[in-house]
Every structure is written in structure tokens, then in C-alpha cells.
Coordinates of C-alpha atoms in Angstrom, one line a residue:
M1 CA -140.6 -20.9 110.1
G2 CA -141.7 -23.5 107.6
L3 CA -144.2 -21.0 106.1
I4 CA -141.5 -18.4 105.6
T5 CA -139.2 -21.0 104.0
G6 CA -142.0 -22.1 101.7
I7 CA -142.7 -18.6 100.6
L8 CA -139.0 -17.9 99.9
M9 CA -138.6 -21.1 97.9
G10 CA -141.8 -20.4 96.0
M11 CA -140.5 -16.9 95.1
I12 CA -137.2 -18.2 94.0
F13 CA -138.8 -20.9 91.9
G14 CA -141.2 -18.4 90.4
V15 CA -138.4 -16.0 89.5
G16 CA -136.3 -18.8 88.0
L17 CA -139.3 -19.9 86.0
M18 CA -139.9 -16.4 84.7
A19 CA -136.2 -16.0 83.8
A20 CA -136.2 -19.3 81.9
W21 CA -139.4 -18.3 80.1
K22 CA -137.8 -14.9 79.2
Y23 CA -134.7 -16.7 77.9
M24 CA -136.6 -19.2 75.8
T25 CA -138.8 -16.5 74.2
S26 CA -135.8 -14.4 73.5
Y27 CA -133.9 -17.3 72.0
R28 CA -136.8 -18.3 69.8
S29 CA -137.2 -14.7 68.6
T30 CA -133.5 -14.6 67.8
R31 CA -133.7 -17.9 65.9
R32 CA -136.8 -16.7 63.9
S33 CA -135.0 -13.5 63.0
S34 CA -131.9 -15.4 61.9
K35 CA -134.0 -17.8 59.8
A36 CA -135.9 -14.9 58.2
V37 CA -132.6 -13.3 57.2
E38 CA -131.5 -16.6 55.7
V39 CA -134.7 -17.1 53.8
N40 CA -134.6 -13.5 52.5
L41 CA -131.0 -14.2 51.3
M42 CA -132.0 -17.4 49.6
S43 CA -134.9 -15.8 47.9
S44 CA -132.6 -13.1 46.4
L45 CA -130.2 -15.8 44.9
S46 CA -130.1 -15.9 41.1
R47 CA -129.8 -19.1 39.0
D48 CA -126.1 -18.5 38.7
D49 CA -125.7 -18.2 42.5
L50 CA -127.5 -21.5 43.0
K51 CA -125.3 -23.1 40.4
K52 CA -122.1 -22.0 42.3
M53 CA -123.5 -23.3 45.6
C54 CA -125.0 -26.6 44.3
D55 CA -122.7 -27.2 41.3
D56 CA -124.5 -28.8 38.3
K57 CA -126.5 -31.3 40.4
F58 CA -129.5 -29.2 41.2
P59 CA -132.6 -29.9 39.0
E60 CA -133.9 -27.1 36.8
W61 CA -137.3 -26.8 38.5
I62 CA -135.6 -25.4 41.6
S63 CA -134.7 -22.1 39.8
F64 CA -137.4 -22.5 37.1
P65 CA -140.7 -23.6 38.6
V66 CA -142.1 -24.1 35.1
Y67 CA -140.2 -27.4 35.1
E68 CA -142.7 -30.0 36.4
Q69 CA -141.5 -33.0 38.4
V70 CA -142.3 -36.3 36.9
K71 CA -141.7 -38.9 39.6
W72 CA -144.2 -41.3 38.0
L73 CA -142.3 -41.2 34.7
N74 CA -139.0 -42.1 36.4
K75 CA -140.7 -45.1 38.0
Q76 CA -141.9 -46.4 34.6
L77 CA -138.6 -45.6 33.0
S78 CA -136.7 -47.7 35.6
K79 CA -139.0 -50.7 34.8
L80 CA -138.6 -50.3 31.1
W81 CA -134.9 -49.5 31.1
P82 CA -133.6 -53.1 30.5
F83 CA -135.6 -53.2 27.2
V84 CA -134.8 -49.6 26.2
A85 CA -131.1 -50.1 26.9
E86 CA -130.9 -53.2 24.7
A87 CA -132.5 -51.4 21.8
A88 CA -130.4 -48.3 22.3
E89 CA -127.2 -50.3 22.4
A90 CA -127.8 -51.7 18.9
I91 CA -128.7 -48.3 17.5
I92 CA -125.6 -46.6 19.2
K93 CA -123.2 -49.2 17.9
E94 CA -124.5 -49.1 14.4
S95 CA -124.8 -45.3 14.1
V96 CA -122.0 -44.0 16.3
E97 CA -119.1 -46.1 15.0
P98 CA -119.2 -44.4 11.6
L99 CA -119.1 -41.1 13.4
L100 CA -116.0 -42.2 15.4
E101 CA -114.3 -42.8 12.1
D102 CA -115.3 -39.4 10.7
Y103 CA -114.2 -37.5 13.9
R104 CA -111.1 -39.7 14.5
P105 CA -108.0 -37.6 15.3
P106 CA -105.1 -38.0 12.9
G107 CA -102.9 -39.7 15.6
I108 CA -105.4 -42.6 15.8
T109 CA -105.7 -45.1 12.9
S110 CA -108.7 -47.0 14.3
L111 CA -111.4 -46.2 16.9
K112 CA -114.3 -48.7 17.4
F113 CA -116.5 -50.2 20.1
S114 CA -115.1 -53.4 21.6
K115 CA -117.9 -53.7 24.1
L116 CA -121.0 -51.6 24.7
S117 CA -123.5 -52.1 27.5
L118 CA -125.6 -49.2 29.0
G119 CA -125.9 -51.0 32.4
T120 CA -128.8 -51.4 34.7
V121 CA -129.2 -47.8 36.0
S122 CA -131.8 -45.8 34.1
P123 CA -131.5 -42.0 33.5
K124 CA -133.5 -39.7 35.8
I125 CA -135.7 -37.0 34.6
E126 CA -135.6 -34.1 37.0
G127 CA -138.2 -32.0 35.3
I128 CA -140.1 -31.3 32.1
R129 CA -141.1 -27.9 30.6
V130 CA -143.7 -27.8 27.9
Q131 CA -143.8 -24.8 25.5
K132 CA -145.5 -23.9 22.3
F133 CA -143.5 -21.6 20.0
K134 CA -145.3 -22.3 16.8
K135 CA -148.9 -23.2 15.9
D136 CA -148.3 -26.7 14.7
Q137 CA -145.5 -27.6 17.1
I138 CA -145.1 -28.6 20.7
T139 CA -141.7 -28.1 22.3
M140 CA -140.7 -30.2 25.4
D141 CA -137.5 -29.5 27.4
I142 CA -136.4 -32.5 29.5
D143 CA -133.9 -32.0 32.3
L144 CA -132.0 -35.3 32.1
R145 CA -129.4 -36.6 34.6
W146 CA -127.7 -40.0 34.3
G147 CA -125.1 -41.4 36.7
G148 CA -125.1 -44.9 35.1
D149 CA -123.0 -48.0 35.3
P150 CA -122.4 -48.7 31.6
N151 CA -119.6 -50.9 30.3
I152 CA -118.1 -49.2 27.3
V153 CA -114.8 -50.3 25.9
L154 CA -113.2 -48.6 22.9
G155 CA -110.6 -50.4 20.8
V156 CA -108.0 -47.7 20.0
Q157 CA -105.2 -48.3 17.6
A158 CA -102.4 -46.0 16.4
A159 CA -99.6 -46.4 13.9
M160 CA -97.0 -49.0 15.0
V161 CA -99.0 -49.7 18.2
A162 CA -101.3 -52.7 18.8
S163 CA -105.0 -52.1 19.6
I164 CA -105.4 -51.0 23.2
P165 CA -108.8 -51.4 24.9
I166 CA -109.9 -48.2 26.7
Q167 CA -112.7 -48.4 29.2
L168 CA -115.0 -45.4 30.0
K169 CA -115.9 -45.5 33.7
D170 CA -117.8 -43.3 36.1
L171 CA -120.0 -41.9 33.4
Q172 CA -122.1 -38.8 34.5
V173 CA -124.4 -37.0 32.1
Y174 CA -126.1 -33.6 32.8
T175 CA -128.1 -32.1 29.9
I176 CA -131.4 -30.6 28.9
V177 CA -132.9 -32.5 25.9
R178 CA -135.2 -30.5 23.6
V179 CA -137.9 -32.5 21.8
I180 CA -140.1 -30.9 19.2
F181 CA -143.2 -32.6 18.0
Q182 CA -144.5 -31.6 14.6
L183 CA -148.3 -32.0 14.7
A184 CA -150.5 -33.5 12.0
E185 CA -154.2 -34.0 11.4
E186 CA -154.0 -37.8 10.9
I187 CA -153.3 -40.4 13.5
P188 CA -150.8 -40.6 15.3
C189 CA -151.2 -36.8 15.1
I190 CA -147.4 -36.4 14.9
S191 CA -145.6 -36.2 11.6
A192 CA -142.0 -35.7 12.8
V193 CA -139.9 -35.5 16.0
V194 CA -136.9 -33.2 16.4
V195 CA -134.3 -34.1 19.1
A196 CA -131.4 -31.8 20.3
L197 CA -129.4 -30.8 23.4
L198 CA -129.8 -27.3 24.6
S199 CA -126.5 -25.3 24.4
E200 CA -127.4 -23.4 27.6
P201 CA -126.8 -24.8 30.1
K202 CA -124.0 -26.5 28.2
P203 CA -124.3 -30.3 28.0
R204 CA -121.9 -32.0 30.4
I205 CA -120.5 -35.5 30.0
D206 CA -118.0 -36.6 32.6
Y207 CA -116.1 -39.9 32.7
T208 CA -112.7 -41.4 33.5
L209 CA -110.6 -43.5 31.1
K210 CA -108.9 -46.7 32.1
T211 CA -106.9 -49.2 30.1
V212 CA -107.8 -52.9 30.2
G213 CA -104.6 -54.9 30.4
G214 CA -102.4 -52.0 29.2
S215 CA -101.2 -48.5 29.9
L216 CA -102.3 -45.1 28.6
T217 CA -98.7 -44.2 28.3
A218 CA -98.4 -46.4 25.2
L219 CA -100.4 -43.7 23.3
P220 CA -99.3 -40.3 24.5
G221 CA -102.2 -37.8 24.6
I222 CA -104.8 -40.5 24.0
S223 CA -107.0 -39.3 26.9
D224 CA -107.3 -35.8 25.5
M225 CA -107.8 -37.2 22.0
I226 CA -110.8 -39.4 23.1
D227 CA -112.2 -36.4 25.1
D228 CA -112.1 -34.3 22.0
T229 CA -113.6 -37.0 19.8
V230 CA -116.5 -37.7 22.2
N231 CA -117.3 -34.1 22.9
S232 CA -117.0 -33.1 19.2
I233 CA -119.5 -35.8 18.2
V234 CA -122.0 -34.7 20.9
T235 CA -121.8 -31.0 20.2
D236 CA -121.3 -31.2 16.5
M237 CA -124.3 -33.5 15.9
L238 CA -126.8 -32.7 18.7
E239 CA -126.2 -29.4 20.4
W240 CA -128.9 -26.8 19.6
P241 CA -129.4 -25.3 17.0
H242 CA -128.2 -28.6 15.4
R243 CA -130.7 -31.5 15.7
I244 CA -131.8 -34.9 14.6
V245 CA -135.1 -34.9 12.6
V246 CA -137.0 -38.1 12.8
P247 CA -139.9 -38.4 10.3
I248 CA -142.9 -40.4 11.5
G249 CA -144.4 -42.2 8.5
V250 CA -143.5 -42.3 4.8
G251 CA -143.3 -39.2 2.5
V252 CA -143.2 -36.7 5.3
D253 CA -141.8 -33.3 4.4
T254 CA -139.3 -32.3 7.1
S255 CA -137.6 -29.4 5.2
D256 CA -139.1 -26.8 7.5
L257 CA -137.6 -28.6 10.5
E258 CA -134.1 -28.9 9.1
L259 CA -131.4 -26.4 9.9
K260 CA -130.4 -24.2 6.9
P261 CA -127.5 -21.7 6.4
Q262 CA -128.4 -18.3 7.6
G263 CA -125.4 -16.3 6.4
K264 CA -121.7 -16.2 5.6
L265 CA -118.8 -14.9 7.6
I266 CA -115.9 -13.4 5.6
V267 CA -112.8 -13.7 7.8
T268 CA -109.4 -12.1 7.0
V269 CA -106.7 -13.5 9.3
V270 CA -104.4 -10.4 9.4
R271 CA -101.6 -11.2 11.9
A272 CA -100.6 -12.4 15.3
N273 CA -98.5 -10.6 17.9
S274 CA -96.2 -11.7 20.8
L275 CA -96.8 -15.5 20.3
K276 CA -95.3 -17.8 22.9
N277 CA -92.2 -19.6 21.5
H278 CA -92.5 -23.4 21.5
E279 CA -89.0 -24.2 20.1
M280 CA -85.8 -25.0 21.9
I281 CA -83.7 -23.6 19.1
G282 CA -84.9 -20.7 17.0
K283 CA -88.6 -19.5 16.8
S284 CA -91.9 -21.2 16.1
D285 CA -93.3 -21.6 12.6
P286 CA -97.0 -20.5 13.2
Y287 CA -100.1 -21.0 11.1
A288 CA -103.7 -20.2 11.9
V289 CA -106.8 -22.4 11.6
V290 CA -110.3 -20.9 11.3
Y291 CA -113.7 -22.6 11.5
I292 CA -117.2 -22.4 12.8
R293 CA -117.6 -26.2 12.7
P294 CA -114.7 -28.6 13.1
L295 CA -115.5 -30.6 9.9
F296 CA -114.8 -27.5 7.8
K297 CA -111.5 -26.2 9.0
L298 CA -109.3 -24.0 6.8
K299 CA -105.8 -22.9 7.6
T300 CA -103.4 -20.1 6.5
K301 CA -99.9 -20.5 5.1
T302 CA -97.0 -21.2 7.6
I303 CA -94.7 -18.3 8.5
N304 CA -91.3 -19.7 9.4
N305 CA -89.3 -18.6 12.4
N306 CA -91.6 -15.7 13.4
L307 CA -93.5 -14.9 16.6
N308 CA -95.3 -11.9 15.0
P309 CA -96.5 -13.5 11.7
V310 CA -98.5 -11.6 9.1
W311 CA -100.8 -13.8 7.1
D312 CA -103.4 -11.5 5.6
Q313 CA -105.5 -14.3 4.1
T314 CA -109.2 -14.3 3.6
F315 CA -111.7 -17.2 4.1
E316 CA -115.5 -17.6 3.9
L317 CA -117.4 -19.7 6.5
I318 CA -121.1 -20.4 6.5
A319 CA -123.1 -19.8 9.7
E320 CA -126.4 -21.6 10.5
D321 CA -127.3 -19.8 13.7
K322 CA -125.8 -16.4 14.4
E323 CA -127.1 -16.3 17.9
T324 CA -125.4 -19.4 19.2
Q325 CA -122.4 -20.1 17.0
S326 CA -118.9 -18.7 17.3
L327 CA -115.9 -18.2 15.0
I328 CA -113.0 -20.4 16.4
L329 CA -109.4 -19.4 15.7
E330 CA -106.4 -21.6 16.6
V331 CA -102.7 -20.9 16.1
F332 CA -100.3 -23.9 15.7
D333 CA -96.6 -24.3 15.6
K334 CA -95.7 -26.4 12.5
D335 CA -93.4 -29.2 13.6
V336 CA -92.1 -32.5 12.6
G337 CA -94.7 -35.1 13.6
Q338 CA -97.6 -33.5 15.6
D339 CA -98.1 -29.7 15.5
Q340 CA -98.3 -27.9 18.8
R341 CA -101.1 -25.6 19.5
M342 CA -99.9 -22.1 20.6
G343 CA -103.3 -20.6 21.5
V344 CA -107.0 -20.6 20.8
T345 CA -109.7 -18.0 21.0
K346 CA -113.3 -17.5 19.8
L347 CA -115.6 -14.7 18.6
P348 CA -119.3 -15.1 19.2
L349 CA -121.2 -14.3 16.0
N350 CA -124.0 -12.5 17.9
E351 CA -121.4 -9.7 18.6
L352 CA -121.3 -8.8 14.9
V353 CA -123.7 -6.5 13.0
A354 CA -124.7 -7.7 9.6
E355 CA -123.1 -5.9 6.6
T356 CA -120.7 -4.0 8.9
A357 CA -117.0 -4.7 8.6
K358 CA -115.0 -4.9 11.9
E359 CA -111.4 -5.4 12.8
I360 CA -110.9 -7.1 16.1
E361 CA -107.9 -8.2 18.2
L362 CA -108.5 -11.3 20.3
R363 CA -106.4 -12.6 23.1
L364 CA -105.1 -16.2 22.6
L365 CA -105.7 -18.7 25.4
P366 CA -104.3 -22.1 26.2
K367 CA -107.9 -23.5 26.2
L368 CA -111.4 -22.1 25.8
D369 CA -112.2 -23.7 29.1
M370 CA -109.9 -21.7 31.4
L371 CA -111.2 -23.3 34.6
R372 CA -109.1 -26.4 33.9
V373 CA -105.9 -24.5 33.0
K374 CA -103.0 -23.9 35.4
D375 CA -100.7 -22.1 33.1
K376 CA -102.5 -18.8 32.4
K377 CA -99.5 -17.0 31.0
D378 CA -100.0 -14.6 28.1
R379 CA -99.9 -16.3 24.7
G380 CA -100.2 -13.3 22.5
T381 CA -103.0 -12.0 20.3
I382 CA -104.5 -12.5 16.8
T383 CA -106.1 -9.8 14.7
V384 CA -108.9 -10.5 12.3
K385 CA -111.2 -8.6 10.0
V386 CA -114.8 -9.9 9.9
L387 CA -117.9 -9.2 7.9
Y388 CA -121.2 -11.0 8.4
H389 CA -123.7 -11.2 5.5
E390 CA -127.2 -12.6 5.8
F391 CA -128.5 -14.9 3.0
N392 CA -131.6 -14.3 1.0
K393 CA -133.5 -17.4 -0.1
E394 CA -131.6 -17.9 -3.3
E395 CA -128.2 -17.6 -1.6
Q396 CA -129.4 -20.0 1.1
L397 CA -130.2 -22.7 -1.4
A398 CA -126.9 -22.2 -3.2
A399 CA -124.9 -22.4 0.0
L400 CA -126.7 -25.6 1.1
E401 CA -125.8 -27.3 -2.2
R402 CA -122.2 -26.1 -1.9
E403 CA -121.9 -27.6 1.6
K404 CA -122.8 -31.0 0.3
Q405 CA -120.1 -30.7 -2.4
I406 CA -117.5 -29.8 0.1
L407 CA -118.4 -32.7 2.4
E408 CA -118.1 -35.1 -0.5
E409 CA -114.8 -33.6 -1.5
R410 CA -113.3 -34.0 2.0
K411 CA -114.4 -37.6 2.1
R412 CA -112.7 -38.2 -1.3
L413 CA -109.5 -36.6 -0.1
K414 CA -109.6 -38.8 3.0
A415 CA -110.2 -41.9 0.9
E416 CA -107.2 -41.0 -1.3
G417 CA -105.0 -40.4 1.7
V418 CA -104.5 -36.7 1.1
I419 CA -105.9 -35.9 4.5
G420 CA -105.8 -38.2 7.5
S421 CA -109.2 -37.1 8.9
T422 CA -112.2 -35.2 7.7
M423 CA -111.5 -32.7 10.4
D424 CA -108.0 -31.9 9.1
A425 CA -107.6 -28.2 8.1
L426 CA -107.1 -27.7 4.4
D427 CA -104.3 -25.5 3.1
G428 CA -105.0 -22.5 1.0
A429 CA -107.0 -19.3 1.3
A430 CA -110.5 -18.7 0.3
S431 CA -110.5 -16.1 -2.4
L432 CA -113.4 -13.8 -3.1
V433 CA -114.4 -14.0 -6.8
G434 CA -116.6 -11.1 -8.0
T435 CA -117.6 -7.9 -6.4
G436 CA -120.0 -7.3 -3.6
L437 CA -121.7 -9.7 -1.3
G438 CA -124.7 -10.6 -3.4
A439 CA -122.6 -11.4 -6.5
G440 CA -121.3 -14.8 -7.3
V441 CA -118.7 -15.7 -4.7
G442 CA -116.5 -18.7 -4.9
L443 CA -114.2 -20.7 -2.7
V444 CA -110.9 -21.7 -3.9
G445 CA -108.8 -23.9 -1.7
T446 CA -105.9 -26.2 -2.3
G447 CA -105.7 -29.7 -0.9
L448 CA -103.5 -30.6 1.9
G449 CA -99.9 -31.6 1.0
A450 CA -100.7 -33.1 -2.4
G451 CA -102.3 -29.9 -3.6
A452 CA -105.6 -31.5 -4.3
G453 CA -108.0 -28.6 -5.0
M454 CA -111.5 -27.6 -4.2
V455 CA -112.9 -25.1 -6.6
G456 CA -116.4 -24.1 -6.4
S457 CA -118.6 -21.2 -7.2
G458 CA -121.9 -20.4 -5.8
L459 CA -124.5 -17.6 -5.4
G460 CA -124.0 -15.6 -2.2
A461 CA -121.6 -17.5 0.0
V462 CA -119.5 -20.5 -0.2
G463 CA -116.8 -21.7 2.1
S464 CA -116.7 -24.1 4.8
G465 CA -120.3 -25.0 5.3
L466 CA -122.3 -25.9 8.3
S467 CA -125.7 -27.3 7.4
K468 CA -125.9 -30.9 6.3
A469 CA -128.7 -33.2 5.2
G470 CA -128.0 -36.9 5.5
K471 CA -129.2 -40.2 6.9
F472 CA -128.7 -41.2 10.4
M473 CA -130.2 -44.6 11.2
G474 CA -133.2 -43.8 9.0
K475 CA -133.4 -40.3 10.5
T476 CA -132.9 -37.0 8.6
L477 CA -129.8 -35.3 10.1
T478 CA -129.0 -31.7 9.7
G479 CA -126.5 -29.3 11.1
Q480 CA -123.4 -29.4 13.2
S481 CA -121.8 -27.1 15.7
S482 CA -118.5 -25.6 16.7
H483 CA -116.6 -27.8 19.0
S484 CA -112.9 -27.9 18.3
R485 CA -110.6 -30.8 17.9
K486 CA -107.0 -29.8 18.6
K487 CA -104.0 -31.2 16.9
S488 CA -102.1 -30.9 20.1
G489 CA -104.5 -33.4 21.6
S490 CA -105.7 -31.1 24.4
H491 CA -109.3 -31.0 25.4
S492 CA -111.2 -27.7 24.8
R493 CA -114.8 -26.7 25.6
V494 CA -116.5 -23.6 24.3
N495 CA -117.7 -21.6 27.2
S496 CA -118.6 -18.0 28.0
V497 CA -117.3 -14.9 26.2
Q498 CA -115.6 -13.9 29.5
E499 CA -113.5 -17.0 29.4
N500 CA -112.5 -16.0 25.9
G501 CA -110.8 -12.9 27.2
G502 CA -113.2 -10.7 25.2
A503 CA -112.9 -9.0 21.9
K504 CA -111.1 -5.7 21.7
P505 CA -112.2 -3.5 18.7
L506 CA -109.4 -1.6 17.1

């Protein structure tokens, strides 16, 4: 009896063991198949898919293996950061404060640093990519992330309001820094260094604003104004193709590294249709502002009490890089005090064919960055005629000289009180003098309000210029980009063409 019981128990135990083994092997096989499917899906993801899943916090080397990790460099940077930060604070305070004045919105009378400390947390380099585009140059792209603890306080003052300290907190920086080394035969083997921020992926600077012993409500729209000022400085001074050129040594020729005008854009602002009314009584009084860079804005005449205005005014704008820059068009409602923006749109210059005229109808948007906009109602359209002309060498030099003259003229108008800021749009249309694109073409504009005029003639193209040579803390500075500063005080970032609503050829 005991033998039979033992045999039965052994058989039952054996069957159970075989069943458990079968279950485990089947379970492991199922898991492996599931993992294989997941790995296959992950391998098929594009860079944009990864961006959506990981937001902007994934390092570039994940999707681009050519970016090498540099953990050793981060360790050294963290040790050197207290000394680097101290030197950087002095440079930033001395060089950026004049820029704050240049880019200061009209609603603010003073904008300065009250306190500036970069904190104790060093930036982190996620990856480095080394390239060689030209024989005598080495290009290095640095994927830089910084979630620092700086103590930055801005002293902001407006008319009839005492200075209010505004603190920038929770600063987050995500960008790719392009550094170009110009090689030389003599020690230190580098004659110049070029520094810029790549425009793709777009540099991102996030922060929150907090008043110190006051309230943001004392200055309505101050948060958006500061956002615009900070982002305009960053994109208008550093975003590629614009750059800072730093000569190493004395008597170094950096002309080949500096950004120069490539061509001119002749823009005729024809009309707008079905604008959204911003008036309680009557209709809006719209005018249009056109520019490629915010320091060279021009505007049309104001059409009173009309939501379908016809301007039919022509302007000329100088372009430095057709592949990355865009024409920005804004429509404002002329009002007592601060004008209200009725809509904005952009036209990437890379969509244009040189020497080919084109009439385009563009849909107006509340902001260029539609991801942050809740009110997505239709704001009408604006129709423009555009013609892009590429410069020859002679025209390029004439345009570069003309840019400097216009910059000086704007500074003079600001000093005389004719305009409140160098970013104010000037009244008057740009008239074409002469026949043909290669002939002498001049820009005639009237000053704002007081009728101060800018009259210039040049070879090829003149208009609002983009390339600038100046001094920036002992560095040669050239070029600026197209980030807008709105009179309505709202914050706008230039994003993709899809967010622009697209261009519809007529």
C-alpha cells in the first residue's frame, strides 16, 4: 500500500513539476516576444518622437550618437565653476546692461541689474559633436543644459512708478552652443573663436518672475515685457547665423567670420482682410509692422475705422541668411496709450525663389507660438507681395555700410526723444528709387511722430539692415536675428512654419 501511494505521489509531483516548467517557459517566451516588439518600436522612433516622449530633457547623443559624452569635463567644470561664475558675472553685468537699454520696451523707462549671482550649480554638458566644415576651421557643437540656482534681480522702473525689483527664479536653459575655432600656424594655433546658439533645436530659457517686496500688478504686462526683452537679446545677438566673434591676439582679420548681408527683400504690404475688432465703439484703426530683425522695424500708415484696410506700401529689408531667417508681419490697433496687437504671422525666406515676385496671403495668429495660446479664433489675413534679390559683392558692401548709418540714425532719434526705444517701428514707406534691382536703390523713411527723416541711397539694397559690426566686451559682434518684441506686451517665439498657419499663394 505504501508503495502504491509513493508511486502515485511521485507521478502527481512529476506532472506538477512538468506543468510548472511548461508554464515558466511559455511565460518567458511571451515576455521575450513582448520585449522584442517594444525594442523594435523604440528603434523605429524618430528624433521628433523621442522629443514628444521625453520633452526637451533628453541629451542629443541619444538620437545622434555622434554626440560624445564628456563626464570627465563635467567633473572639472563643477570644480572650476566658482571661479568661472565670478568672472562671468562681471562680464555679463558690464556687457548685458547696455543691451537691456537698447532692447527696453517703450513701457519701461529703466531696466538694470540690481543683483547678479550665477549660483553654485554649474552647467552640464550632455554631449559634444566635432565637425570640420572648412579647411582652416574646427566646429564644435556643445549640448548644454543648466538648471542653476542663480540670484538675478532686475530693477524695473516705469513712468510714474517707483523702481520695482523683479527676481528671476527657477532658471532652466536648454541649448546647443556652436563654437568655431579659426586655426592659425602660430601658437596658440587659434586666431579667432566664434560662439553662437544653434537655431534648431531652438534655444529654450525658462524661468519664473517674482517681485521682491512688491507686486507685479503695479506694472501691467511687465512679465510679458521682460520675457520679450530677454528672448529678443538672446535670439537677436546669439542665435545662428548670428554670432560673437572673439579675436585671439592683436591685428587678427576676422572679416571672413563675420556675418554679412546676403540679399534684400522687397515687401509690399497690400491689405488685410477680416481683422478682429478691438474697439468697444466703432472699429479698430490698424497699421502693419514689417521686419526681419526687431531693431529695424518699419510700419505702414494707419487706416482709421476699418477692418479691411488697404495700405499698398513698399519696404526693403536686408537679409543675412535666407535659409534661417523669416519675414515677420504684425498688425496693431492704433490706440491712446499702448497699441494693441491684432495678429502676427511670419514668412520663412527659404520659401522664396530669388528674382521671382510672389503675392502671398498669410493667416494672422495671436502669437507665433500657438502652443501657449488658448484663444485660437480667426484673426483675419494679411496679403503681401515679396521679391528676394541676392547681392553681388558690390551691393553687399554698400548694404553693410548703409546698415551702420541706419543704426546710428536710430540711436540719434532715441537720444532726441523722437522714439522711445531703438526697437520702435518708424513711420513711412520705403520707396524704390531707380529702376531694376541692380540699380541704385534708396530707402526713404520719415521719423516717428516728429517727422525726423532717414534718407539714404545705396547700391543694390537699402532698408532695415541686419548685419552689424561693433564691439562687445572687446569682441567683434556681427548680426542679429528675428525675434519680435510686441507693443501689446505679449510674448512670442518664432517656431515652425506649421504654427504660422502656412502661406497661401494667390
